[in-house]
Amino acid sequence: MATEQLTIRGLDEDVQDHHLSFSEQVGFMASAFWRTHARDRILALAVALLVIILTTVYAQYRLNQWNVPFYNAIERRDLDEFMVQLGVFALIGGSLLLLNVVQTYLNQITALHMREGLARDLVDEWLRPQRALKLLHMRTMGVNPDQRLHEDARNLSELTTSLAIGLVNATILLVSFIGVLWTISETFSFQFNGERVTIPGYMVWAALGYAGLASILSNIVGRRLPDLNAERYAKEAELRFALMHTNENILAITLARGEDRERDRVQNAITVVLHVIRRLARGYTNLTWVSAGFGWLSTVAPILIAAPVYFAGNLTFGGLMMAVGAFNQVYGALRWYVDNFRQIADWKATLMRVSTFRKVLLSLDETPGAGDLRYPTTEQDRLVLRGVELYTASPDTPLKHGLRLPADETILPGEHIMINGDVGANRRLLFEALAGIWPWGKGEIALPSDGRIVFVPQQGYLPHARLRDVLAYPLDSALMDQDRFRTALERVGLSPLVAALDLTERWDRKLSEEDQARLRLANLFLIEPRWLVLDDILEGLEADVQLELAATLAELDNAAIIYIGRCEAFDSVLKPRQLHLQPLAAAKPNDHA
């Protein structure tokens, strides 16, 4: 029901306000990384990777120098020198192979720890008290947070690692080989129109111009790829949500003969995803014209650039190959942006989604209050309701329904209370307000100083876990002995489940609705709450089962039990004091301020 939705004013509209610029996204996520437990391990791995990269670059520098004696030996047809240089190559090549293997391993381990730090940070922020619930009711961010917590976190950590290492490697190669290329081509000269032309660092300028042109064209052609990638992630997440939602509700869909309607809905989601992928395919195809074109041309480009000098007789064959090797290293470093444009676009899209998601999570605690609903703690052990009025919508939405307590009420320890109301009084608002998750209203809900208060919703949650963990939830089952579990199950009529305590099942599907209700009562015997608030949990059960479970509730010694709803069994067995809710007339919430 729409009236049961927790509406947080302005948050969906405020998503745009949380969108950060690229530099702000980087800074925001860097500050988050700095606070993660994985930081020290990642920094240690980064130092190790830097050492490996520097050693690799030095080996590549020696390999480039090796070109001169090797190719000169070929030019002279000097077999002895040729064999010596093959031995030198084996030593350098073997070292590079070992370094590459070690670097690959360190890359993977670094990505692993990056994902650990990011995923744990996002989950910690998501599952802070009430944040996930507030997020759930946002139109944009609340649809599929699992996509951002799982796929986006994985992509961002892996892409950040690979791109950062690639950028550092390319930068070190550029710094190392640009000097070599300048030295080689510092005195290059050739004849043009009968005049000798000398351009200091001739090959360096050629490499800069060649790579610069490729980067500019790549940026122009692929400028829309980051936005398209972000759109694709969003639509893929919506498709997965549609599939999961259909699967979770397949029984109701089948009974309603709704397969055709669900098929159309999922097929429409697939169509939207495919449309975005087609646009991405066109973008990547256009980008390939640039990246592949410059890539193939680079096979002969350095030779063509150095050819005038070589044919002028100012460069040996070995010197030519050394210049070509140095040019390729410099150009390879400079064209890193071109080669990785697709991954960079993907990374920027993921960074935007994750940073916006995390920013929204942090902002949920800053949501302005709604009216004057206050939650003090009572000095004495009691629960007090003073002037409570609750509204079913935010202040900027017309109030269609609401409720109020006609008088102040004080509930004492061990007291049994049943709260019902007139038609039109949405009792569930009071349940959520008592739990502190309904913000719209005014008055005061003073909670007992003893924090052992448990709220049991009508639709309970049974984790996918061992039965003993389900029974103890949210406490640690390891702190409870076997006899406590056995006693709790026997008291609610589920003694056959004692043998299944260590089984892991989908208990919400394995057990009938009646047995699920019994299991939730068994959970209360293990938790032993001092205050218990129930949201009409006996509704829908057979009359004899209601009487049996109401009698079981009466065995919760010294617990104050507040039952929100109408239940004859609860009334007849526990003899509760009755409280009556009154509906409010339609009005704006601020009319009641």
Coordinates of C-alpha atoms in Angstrom, one line a residue:
M1 CA 0.0 0.0 0.0
A2 CA 1.2 3.5 -0.8
T3 CA 0.3 4.6 2.7
E4 CA 2.7 2.1 4.1
Q5 CA 5.7 3.3 2.2
L6 CA 8.4 5.3 4.1
T7 CA 8.7 8.5 2.1
I8 CA 11.8 10.6 2.7
R9 CA 11.1 14.0 1.4
G10 CA 13.2 15.3 -1.4
L11 CA 15.8 12.5 -1.3
D12 CA 15.0 11.2 -4.9
E13 CA 15.2 14.7 -6.2
D14 CA 18.4 15.3 -4.1
V15 CA 20.2 12.4 -5.9
Q16 CA 21.2 15.0 -8.5
D17 CA 22.6 17.2 -5.7
H18 CA 24.9 14.4 -4.7
H19 CA 26.3 14.0 -8.2
L20 CA 30.0 15.0 -7.9
S21 CA 32.4 16.3 -10.5
F22 CA 35.1 13.9 -11.7
S23 CA 37.7 15.4 -9.4
E24 CA 35.3 15.4 -6.5
Q25 CA 34.5 11.7 -7.2
V26 CA 38.2 10.8 -7.1
G27 CA 38.8 12.7 -3.9
F28 CA 35.7 11.4 -2.2
M29 CA 36.5 7.7 -2.9
A30 CA 40.2 8.3 -2.1
S31 CA 39.2 9.6 1.4
A32 CA 37.0 6.5 1.8
F33 CA 39.9 4.2 0.8
W34 CA 42.2 5.9 3.3
R35 CA 39.9 4.8 6.1
T36 CA 39.5 1.2 5.1
H37 CA 41.2 -1.7 6.9
A38 CA 42.8 -2.8 3.6
R39 CA 44.7 0.4 3.2
D40 CA 48.0 -0.7 4.7
R41 CA 48.1 -4.0 2.7
I42 CA 47.3 -2.1 -0.6
L43 CA 50.0 0.5 0.1
A44 CA 52.5 -2.3 0.8
L45 CA 51.5 -4.0 -2.5
A46 CA 51.8 -0.7 -4.3
V47 CA 55.4 -0.3 -3.2
A48 CA 56.2 -3.8 -4.3
L49 CA 54.6 -3.2 -7.6
L50 CA 56.6 0.0 -8.1
V51 CA 59.8 -1.9 -7.5
I52 CA 58.8 -4.5 -10.0
I53 CA 57.8 -1.9 -12.6
L54 CA 61.1 0.0 -12.2
T55 CA 63.1 -3.2 -12.5
T56 CA 61.0 -4.1 -15.6
V57 CA 61.6 -0.8 -17.2
Y58 CA 65.4 -1.1 -16.6
A59 CA 65.3 -4.5 -18.2
Q60 CA 63.4 -3.1 -21.2
Y61 CA 66.0 -0.3 -21.4
R62 CA 68.8 -2.9 -21.5
L63 CA 66.8 -4.8 -24.1
N64 CA 66.6 -1.7 -26.2
Q65 CA 70.3 -1.2 -26.0
W66 CA 70.8 -4.8 -27.0
N67 CA 69.2 -4.0 -30.4
V68 CA 72.4 -2.1 -31.6
P69 CA 75.0 -5.0 -31.2
F70 CA 72.5 -7.6 -32.2
Y71 CA 71.3 -6.0 -35.5
N72 CA 74.8 -4.8 -36.3
A73 CA 76.1 -8.4 -35.9
I74 CA 73.4 -9.4 -38.4
E75 CA 74.4 -6.6 -40.8
R76 CA 78.0 -7.7 -40.6
R77 CA 77.1 -11.4 -40.8
D78 CA 79.2 -11.9 -37.6
L79 CA 78.0 -15.4 -36.4
D80 CA 80.1 -15.4 -33.2
E81 CA 78.8 -12.0 -32.0
F82 CA 75.3 -13.1 -33.1
M83 CA 75.4 -16.1 -30.7
V84 CA 76.8 -14.0 -27.9
Q85 CA 73.9 -11.6 -28.3
L86 CA 71.4 -14.4 -28.3
G87 CA 72.7 -15.4 -24.9
V88 CA 72.4 -11.8 -23.7
F89 CA 68.8 -11.8 -25.0
A90 CA 68.0 -15.1 -23.1
L91 CA 69.2 -13.5 -19.9
I92 CA 67.2 -10.3 -20.4
G93 CA 64.2 -12.0 -21.8
G94 CA 64.1 -14.6 -18.9
S95 CA 64.3 -11.7 -16.4
L96 CA 61.5 -9.9 -18.1
L97 CA 59.4 -13.1 -18.1
L98 CA 59.9 -13.6 -14.4
L99 CA 59.1 -9.9 -13.7
N100 CA 55.9 -10.1 -15.8
V101 CA 54.7 -13.2 -13.9
V102 CA 55.4 -11.5 -10.5
Q103 CA 53.7 -8.3 -11.6
T104 CA 50.6 -10.2 -12.8
Y105 CA 50.3 -11.9 -9.4
L106 CA 50.7 -8.7 -7.5
N107 CA 48.1 -7.0 -9.8
Q108 CA 45.5 -9.7 -8.9
I109 CA 46.2 -9.6 -5.2
T110 CA 46.0 -5.8 -5.2
A111 CA 42.7 -5.9 -7.0
L112 CA 41.5 -8.5 -4.4
H113 CA 42.3 -6.2 -1.5
M114 CA 40.9 -3.2 -3.3
R115 CA 37.6 -5.0 -3.7
E116 CA 37.7 -6.1 -0.1
G117 CA 38.2 -2.6 1.2
L118 CA 35.6 -1.1 -1.2
A119 CA 32.9 -3.8 -0.7
R120 CA 33.2 -3.9 3.1
D121 CA 33.1 -0.1 3.3
L122 CA 29.9 0.1 1.1
V123 CA 28.2 -2.7 3.0
D124 CA 29.1 -1.1 6.4
E125 CA 27.6 2.3 5.3
W126 CA 24.6 0.6 3.7
L127 CA 23.7 -1.4 6.8
R128 CA 24.0 1.3 9.4
P129 CA 20.8 1.7 11.4
Q130 CA 17.8 2.6 9.2
R131 CA 19.9 3.6 6.2
A132 CA 19.0 0.6 4.1
L133 CA 15.3 1.1 4.8
K134 CA 15.4 4.8 3.9
L135 CA 17.4 3.9 0.7
L136 CA 14.8 1.2 -0.2
H137 CA 12.1 3.8 -0.7
M138 CA 14.1 6.1 -2.9
R139 CA 12.9 5.9 -6.5
T140 CA 16.4 6.0 -8.1
M141 CA 18.9 4.5 -5.7
G142 CA 16.6 2.2 -3.9
V143 CA 15.7 0.0 -6.9
N144 CA 18.8 -2.1 -7.0
P145 CA 21.5 -1.3 -4.5
D146 CA 22.8 -4.9 -4.9
Q147 CA 24.2 -3.8 -8.3
R148 CA 26.3 -1.1 -6.8
L149 CA 27.3 -3.2 -3.8
H150 CA 28.4 -6.1 -6.0
E151 CA 29.0 -5.5 -9.7
D152 CA 30.0 -1.8 -9.5
A153 CA 32.3 -2.4 -6.5
R154 CA 34.0 -5.3 -8.4
N155 CA 34.4 -3.3 -11.6
L156 CA 35.7 -0.2 -9.8
S157 CA 38.3 -2.1 -7.8
E158 CA 39.5 -4.2 -10.7
L159 CA 39.6 -1.3 -13.2
T160 CA 41.2 1.1 -10.6
T161 CA 44.0 -1.4 -10.0
S162 CA 44.7 -2.3 -13.6
L163 CA 44.5 1.3 -14.9
A164 CA 46.6 2.7 -12.1
I165 CA 49.3 0.1 -12.6
G166 CA 49.2 0.7 -16.3
L167 CA 49.4 4.4 -15.9
V168 CA 52.4 4.2 -13.6
N169 CA 54.1 1.7 -15.9
A170 CA 53.5 4.0 -18.9
T171 CA 54.7 7.1 -17.1
I172 CA 58.0 5.4 -16.0
L173 CA 58.5 4.0 -19.5
L174 CA 57.9 7.5 -21.0
V175 CA 60.3 9.2 -18.6
S176 CA 63.0 6.5 -19.2
F177 CA 62.8 6.2 -22.9
I178 CA 62.1 9.8 -23.9
G179 CA 65.6 10.6 -22.9
V180 CA 67.0 7.7 -24.8
L181 CA 65.0 8.7 -27.9
W182 CA 66.1 12.3 -27.6
T183 CA 69.8 11.2 -27.3
I184 CA 69.5 8.9 -30.3
S185 CA 67.8 11.5 -32.5
E186 CA 69.5 14.6 -31.2
T187 CA 71.8 14.9 -34.2
F188 CA 69.5 13.4 -36.8
S189 CA 69.7 15.3 -40.0
F190 CA 68.7 14.7 -43.6
Q191 CA 68.6 16.5 -47.0
F192 CA 65.5 18.4 -48.0
N193 CA 65.4 20.5 -51.3
G194 CA 69.2 20.4 -51.3
E195 CA 69.6 21.6 -47.8
R196 CA 70.5 19.7 -44.6
V197 CA 67.8 19.8 -42.0
T198 CA 68.6 19.1 -38.4
I199 CA 65.8 18.9 -35.8
P200 CA 67.0 18.2 -32.2
G201 CA 65.0 15.4 -30.7
Y202 CA 63.4 14.7 -34.0
M203 CA 62.0 11.3 -33.1
V204 CA 60.7 12.6 -29.8
W205 CA 58.6 15.3 -31.5
A206 CA 57.4 12.8 -34.0
A207 CA 56.2 10.4 -31.2
L208 CA 54.5 13.2 -29.3
G209 CA 52.7 14.4 -32.4
Y210 CA 51.7 10.9 -33.5
A211 CA 50.4 9.9 -30.0
G212 CA 48.7 13.3 -29.4
L213 CA 46.7 13.1 -32.6
A214 CA 45.6 9.5 -31.7
S215 CA 44.5 10.7 -28.2
I216 CA 42.6 13.7 -29.5
L217 CA 40.7 11.7 -32.1
S218 CA 39.9 8.9 -29.5
N219 CA 38.6 11.5 -27.1
I220 CA 36.4 13.1 -29.8
V221 CA 35.0 9.7 -31.1
G222 CA 34.5 8.1 -27.7
R223 CA 33.3 11.1 -25.7
R224 CA 29.9 9.6 -25.0
L225 CA 31.1 6.2 -23.9
P226 CA 31.3 6.9 -20.1
D227 CA 27.6 8.1 -20.0
L228 CA 26.5 5.1 -22.1
N229 CA 28.4 2.7 -19.8
A230 CA 26.7 4.2 -16.8
E231 CA 23.3 3.9 -18.5
R232 CA 24.1 0.2 -19.4
Y233 CA 24.9 -0.6 -15.7
A234 CA 21.7 0.9 -14.6
K235 CA 19.6 -0.9 -17.2
E236 CA 21.4 -4.2 -16.5
A237 CA 20.6 -3.8 -12.8
E238 CA 16.9 -3.2 -13.6
L239 CA 16.8 -6.3 -15.7
R240 CA 18.4 -8.4 -13.0
F241 CA 15.9 -7.0 -10.5
A242 CA 13.0 -7.9 -12.8
L243 CA 14.3 -11.5 -13.1
M244 CA 14.8 -11.8 -9.3
H245 CA 11.5 -10.3 -8.5
T246 CA 9.7 -12.6 -10.8
N247 CA 11.5 -15.6 -9.4
E248 CA 10.8 -14.7 -5.8
N249 CA 7.0 -14.3 -6.6
I250 CA 6.7 -17.2 -9.1
L251 CA 4.0 -19.0 -7.1
A252 CA 1.7 -16.0 -7.0
I253 CA 2.4 -15.3 -10.7
T254 CA 1.6 -18.9 -11.6
L255 CA -1.6 -19.0 -9.6
A256 CA -2.7 -15.7 -11.2
R257 CA -1.9 -17.1 -14.6
G258 CA 0.3 -14.0 -15.0
E259 CA 3.2 -15.6 -16.9
D260 CA 2.4 -13.7 -20.1
R261 CA 2.3 -10.4 -18.4
E262 CA 5.6 -11.1 -16.6
R263 CA 7.2 -12.3 -19.8
D264 CA 6.3 -9.0 -21.5
R265 CA 7.7 -7.0 -18.6
V266 CA 11.0 -9.0 -18.6
Q267 CA 11.2 -8.9 -22.4
N268 CA 10.8 -5.1 -22.3
A269 CA 13.6 -4.9 -19.8
I270 CA 15.8 -7.0 -22.1
T271 CA 14.9 -4.7 -25.0
V272 CA 16.0 -1.6 -23.1
V273 CA 19.4 -3.3 -22.2
L274 CA 19.9 -4.3 -25.8
H275 CA 19.2 -0.8 -27.1
V276 CA 21.9 0.6 -24.8
I277 CA 24.3 -2.1 -25.9
R278 CA 23.7 -1.3 -29.6
R279 CA 24.6 2.3 -28.9
L280 CA 27.7 1.1 -27.1
A281 CA 28.6 -1.2 -30.0
R282 CA 28.4 1.7 -32.4
G283 CA 30.6 3.8 -30.1
Y284 CA 33.2 1.1 -29.7
T285 CA 33.2 0.4 -33.4
N286 CA 33.9 4.1 -34.2
L287 CA 36.6 4.1 -31.6
T288 CA 38.2 1.0 -33.2
W289 CA 38.7 3.0 -36.4
V290 CA 41.0 5.3 -34.5
S291 CA 42.7 2.9 -32.1
A292 CA 43.2 0.0 -34.6
G293 CA 44.2 2.4 -37.4
F294 CA 46.9 4.1 -35.4
G295 CA 47.9 0.7 -34.0
W296 CA 48.5 -0.9 -37.4
L297 CA 50.2 2.3 -38.7
S298 CA 52.6 2.2 -35.7
T299 CA 54.2 -0.9 -37.2
V300 CA 55.9 1.1 -39.9
A301 CA 55.5 4.7 -38.6
P302 CA 58.8 4.8 -36.7
I303 CA 60.7 3.3 -39.6
L304 CA 59.1 5.8 -42.0
I305 CA 60.0 8.7 -39.6
A306 CA 63.6 7.6 -39.3
A307 CA 64.0 6.5 -42.9
P308 CA 65.2 9.9 -44.2
V309 CA 68.1 9.8 -41.7
Y310 CA 68.9 6.2 -42.4
F311 CA 68.9 6.6 -46.2
A312 CA 71.0 9.7 -45.8
G313 CA 73.7 7.4 -44.4
N314 CA 73.7 9.0 -40.9
L315 CA 72.4 6.0 -39.1
T316 CA 73.5 2.3 -39.0
F317 CA 70.9 -0.5 -39.2
G318 CA 71.5 -1.3 -35.5
G319 CA 71.0 2.4 -34.7
L320 CA 67.8 2.4 -36.8
M321 CA 66.4 -0.6 -34.9
M322 CA 67.4 1.0 -31.5
A323 CA 65.6 4.2 -32.6
V324 CA 62.5 2.2 -33.6
G325 CA 62.5 0.3 -30.3
A326 CA 62.8 3.5 -28.3
F327 CA 60.1 5.2 -30.4
N328 CA 57.8 2.3 -29.8
Q329 CA 58.4 2.4 -26.1
V330 CA 57.7 6.2 -26.0
Y331 CA 54.7 5.9 -28.3
G332 CA 53.4 3.0 -26.4
A333 CA 53.6 5.0 -23.2
L334 CA 52.0 8.0 -24.8
R335 CA 49.2 6.0 -26.4
W336 CA 48.3 4.4 -23.1
Y337 CA 45.2 6.6 -23.0
V338 CA 44.2 5.5 -26.5
D339 CA 44.7 1.8 -25.8
N340 CA 42.7 2.1 -22.6
F341 CA 40.0 4.5 -23.6
R342 CA 37.4 1.9 -23.4
Q343 CA 38.4 0.8 -19.9
I344 CA 38.8 4.4 -18.8
A345 CA 35.2 5.1 -20.0
D346 CA 34.0 2.1 -18.1
W347 CA 36.0 3.1 -15.0
K348 CA 34.6 6.7 -15.0
A349 CA 31.0 5.3 -15.3
T350 CA 31.5 3.0 -12.4
L351 CA 33.3 5.6 -10.3
M352 CA 30.3 7.9 -10.8
R353 CA 27.8 5.3 -9.8
V354 CA 29.7 4.1 -6.7
S355 CA 30.6 7.6 -5.5
T356 CA 27.1 8.9 -5.9
F357 CA 25.7 5.8 -4.1
R358 CA 28.1 6.2 -1.2
K359 CA 27.4 10.0 -1.0
V360 CA 23.7 9.3 -0.9
L361 CA 24.2 6.7 1.9
L362 CA 26.1 9.2 4.0
S363 CA 23.4 11.9 3.4
L364 CA 20.6 9.7 4.7
D365 CA 21.5 10.5 8.3
E366 CA 21.2 14.2 7.5
T367 CA 17.6 13.9 6.3
P368 CA 15.7 16.8 7.9
G369 CA 13.2 15.7 10.5
A370 CA 9.4 15.7 9.8
G371 CA 7.5 17.7 12.2
D372 CA 8.0 17.4 16.0
L373 CA 8.0 13.6 16.6
R374 CA 10.6 13.2 19.4
Y375 CA 12.2 10.1 20.9
P376 CA 13.5 10.8 24.4
T377 CA 14.5 8.1 26.9
T378 CA 12.5 7.7 30.0
E379 CA 14.2 8.0 33.3
Q380 CA 12.0 5.2 34.7
D381 CA 11.4 1.8 33.1
R382 CA 8.3 2.6 31.1
L383 CA 7.1 3.6 27.6
V384 CA 5.2 6.9 27.4
L385 CA 3.2 8.3 24.4
R386 CA 2.4 12.0 24.6
G387 CA 0.3 13.9 22.1
V388 CA 1.2 11.4 19.3
E389 CA -0.2 12.2 15.8
L390 CA 1.1 10.4 12.7
Y391 CA 0.8 11.4 9.1
T392 CA 0.9 9.1 6.0
A393 CA 2.8 11.5 3.7
S394 CA 5.5 14.1 3.7
P395 CA 4.7 17.8 4.4
D396 CA 4.7 18.6 0.7
T397 CA 2.1 15.9 -0.1
P398 CA -1.7 16.2 0.8
L399 CA -2.5 14.0 3.8
K400 CA -4.9 11.3 2.8
H401 CA -4.9 9.3 6.1
G402 CA -3.4 9.7 9.5
L403 CA -4.1 8.7 13.1
R404 CA -3.8 10.0 16.7
L405 CA -3.9 8.7 20.2
P406 CA -6.8 10.6 21.9
A407 CA -4.9 10.8 25.2
D408 CA -1.4 10.4 26.6
E409 CA -0.6 6.8 27.6
T410 CA 2.0 5.2 29.9
I411 CA 2.9 1.5 29.5
L412 CA 4.5 -0.2 32.4
P413 CA 6.9 -3.3 32.5
G414 CA 5.1 -6.6 32.1
E415 CA 1.8 -4.9 31.0
H416 CA -0.2 -6.4 28.1
I417 CA -1.6 -3.8 25.6
M418 CA -3.7 -4.2 22.5
I419 CA -4.0 -1.2 20.2
N420 CA -6.7 -1.1 17.5
G421 CA -8.6 1.7 16.0
D422 CA -11.4 3.0 13.8
V423 CA -11.7 2.2 10.1
G424 CA -9.2 4.5 8.3
A425 CA -6.7 4.6 11.1
N426 CA -3.6 2.9 9.7
R427 CA -2.3 1.1 12.7
R428 CA 1.0 0.1 11.0
L429 CA 2.1 3.8 11.2
L430 CA 2.2 3.5 15.0
F431 CA 4.2 0.3 14.8
E432 CA 6.8 1.9 12.5
A433 CA 6.8 5.1 14.6
L434 CA 7.5 3.1 17.8
A435 CA 10.4 1.5 15.9
G436 CA 11.7 4.9 15.0
I437 CA 11.4 4.4 11.2
W438 CA 8.4 6.6 10.5
P439 CA 9.3 10.2 10.5
W440 CA 6.1 12.0 9.8
G441 CA 4.2 13.2 12.8
K442 CA 4.4 15.1 16.1
G443 CA 4.4 14.4 19.8
E444 CA 6.7 12.3 21.9
I445 CA 7.5 8.6 22.1
A446 CA 9.5 8.1 25.2
L447 CA 11.2 4.7 25.1
P448 CA 12.3 2.7 28.2
S449 CA 15.9 3.1 29.3
D450 CA 16.3 -0.7 29.1
G451 CA 17.2 -1.2 25.5
R452 CA 15.8 -4.8 25.3
I453 CA 12.9 -3.9 23.1
V454 CA 12.0 -6.1 20.1
F455 CA 9.7 -5.2 17.2
V456 CA 8.1 -8.1 15.3
P457 CA 6.6 -7.1 11.9
Q458 CA 3.7 -9.0 10.3
Q459 CA 5.9 -10.3 7.6
G460 CA 9.0 -11.6 9.4
Y461 CA 12.5 -12.2 8.1
L462 CA 14.1 -15.7 8.2
P463 CA 17.7 -15.5 7.1
H464 CA 19.2 -18.1 4.6
A465 CA 21.3 -19.7 7.3
R466 CA 21.5 -22.7 9.7
L467 CA 18.3 -23.1 11.7
R468 CA 20.1 -22.3 15.0
D469 CA 21.3 -19.0 13.5
V470 CA 17.7 -18.2 12.4
L471 CA 16.4 -19.0 15.9
A472 CA 19.0 -16.7 17.5
Y473 CA 18.8 -13.9 15.0
P474 CA 20.1 -11.2 15.4
L475 CA 22.2 -12.6 18.3
D476 CA 25.1 -15.0 17.9
S477 CA 24.0 -18.6 18.1
A478 CA 27.4 -19.7 19.3
L479 CA 26.7 -18.1 22.6
M480 CA 23.7 -20.3 23.3
D481 CA 23.8 -24.0 24.2
Q482 CA 21.8 -26.8 22.6
D483 CA 19.4 -27.1 25.5
R484 CA 18.1 -23.5 25.0
F485 CA 17.4 -24.2 21.3
R486 CA 15.6 -27.4 22.1
T487 CA 13.5 -25.8 24.9
A488 CA 12.5 -22.9 22.7
L489 CA 11.4 -25.2 19.8
E490 CA 9.5 -27.5 22.2
R491 CA 7.6 -24.5 23.8
V492 CA 6.2 -23.4 20.4
G493 CA 5.4 -27.0 19.1
L494 CA 8.3 -27.4 16.8
S495 CA 10.2 -30.1 18.5
P496 CA 10.8 -32.1 15.3
L497 CA 13.0 -29.3 14.1
V498 CA 15.6 -29.9 16.8
A499 CA 17.3 -32.4 14.5
A500 CA 17.5 -29.8 11.8
L501 CA 19.3 -27.1 13.9
D502 CA 22.5 -27.4 11.8
L503 CA 20.8 -27.5 8.4
T504 CA 20.9 -24.5 6.0
E505 CA 17.6 -24.0 4.1
R506 CA 15.4 -21.3 2.6
W507 CA 13.2 -21.5 5.7
D508 CA 10.8 -19.0 4.4
R509 CA 9.9 -21.5 1.7
K510 CA 10.6 -24.7 3.6
L511 CA 8.2 -24.0 6.4
S512 CA 4.4 -23.3 6.3
E513 CA 3.1 -19.9 7.4
E514 CA 2.0 -21.4 10.7
D515 CA 5.4 -22.9 11.4
Q516 CA 7.1 -19.7 10.4
A517 CA 5.0 -17.9 13.1
R518 CA 5.9 -20.6 15.6
L519 CA 9.6 -20.2 14.7
R520 CA 9.5 -16.4 15.2
L521 CA 8.0 -17.0 18.7
A522 CA 10.8 -19.4 19.5
N523 CA 13.2 -16.7 18.6
L524 CA 11.6 -14.5 21.3
F525 CA 12.1 -17.1 23.9
L526 CA 15.8 -17.1 23.1
I527 CA 16.1 -13.3 22.9
E528 CA 14.1 -12.7 26.1
P529 CA 13.0 -9.2 25.4
R530 CA 11.8 -6.9 28.2
W531 CA 9.5 -5.0 25.8
L532 CA 7.8 -6.6 22.8
V533 CA 5.9 -4.8 20.0
L534 CA 3.9 -7.0 17.7
D535 CA 2.4 -5.9 14.4
D536 CA -0.7 -8.2 14.2
I537 CA 1.4 -11.3 13.8
L538 CA -1.5 -13.7 14.4
E539 CA -3.6 -12.4 11.6
G540 CA -4.4 -15.0 8.9
L541 CA -3.8 -18.0 11.1
E542 CA -6.4 -20.5 12.1
A543 CA -8.4 -19.7 15.2
D544 CA -7.1 -22.6 17.2
V545 CA -3.5 -21.8 16.2
Q546 CA -4.1 -18.2 17.3
L547 CA -5.2 -19.3 20.7
E548 CA -2.2 -21.7 21.0
L549 CA 0.3 -19.0 20.1
A550 CA -1.4 -16.4 22.2
A551 CA -1.0 -18.7 25.2
T552 CA 2.6 -19.2 24.2
L553 CA 3.1 -15.4 24.2
A554 CA 1.7 -15.3 27.8
E555 CA 4.7 -17.5 28.9
L556 CA 7.1 -14.6 28.1
D557 CA 7.7 -13.8 31.8
N558 CA 8.0 -10.1 32.8
A559 CA 7.8 -8.9 29.2
A560 CA 5.6 -6.0 28.3
I561 CA 3.7 -7.0 25.2
I562 CA 2.1 -4.4 22.9
Y563 CA 0.0 -6.0 20.2
I564 CA -1.0 -3.6 17.4
G565 CA -4.1 -5.0 15.7
R566 CA -7.3 -6.8 16.4
C567 CA -7.0 -10.4 17.7
E568 CA -9.7 -12.1 19.7
A569 CA -7.3 -14.9 20.7
F570 CA -4.8 -12.4 22.1
D571 CA -7.6 -10.5 23.9
S572 CA -9.1 -13.6 25.5
V573 CA -5.9 -15.2 26.6
L574 CA -3.8 -12.2 27.8
K575 CA -6.6 -9.9 28.9
P576 CA -4.8 -6.8 27.6
R577 CA -5.6 -3.2 28.3
Q578 CA -7.1 -1.7 25.2
L579 CA -5.9 1.5 23.4
H580 CA -7.9 3.0 20.6
L581 CA -6.5 5.0 17.6
Q582 CA -8.5 7.7 15.9
P583 CA -8.2 8.7 12.2
L584 CA -7.2 12.2 11.3
A585 CA -9.1 14.2 8.8
A586 CA -7.4 14.8 5.4
A587 CA -5.1 17.8 5.8
K588 CA -1.5 18.9 5.3
P589 CA 0.8 17.7 8.1
N590 CA 1.9 21.3 8.8
D591 CA -1.7 22.1 9.5
H592 CA -1.3 20.2 12.7
A593 CA 2.0 21.9 13.7

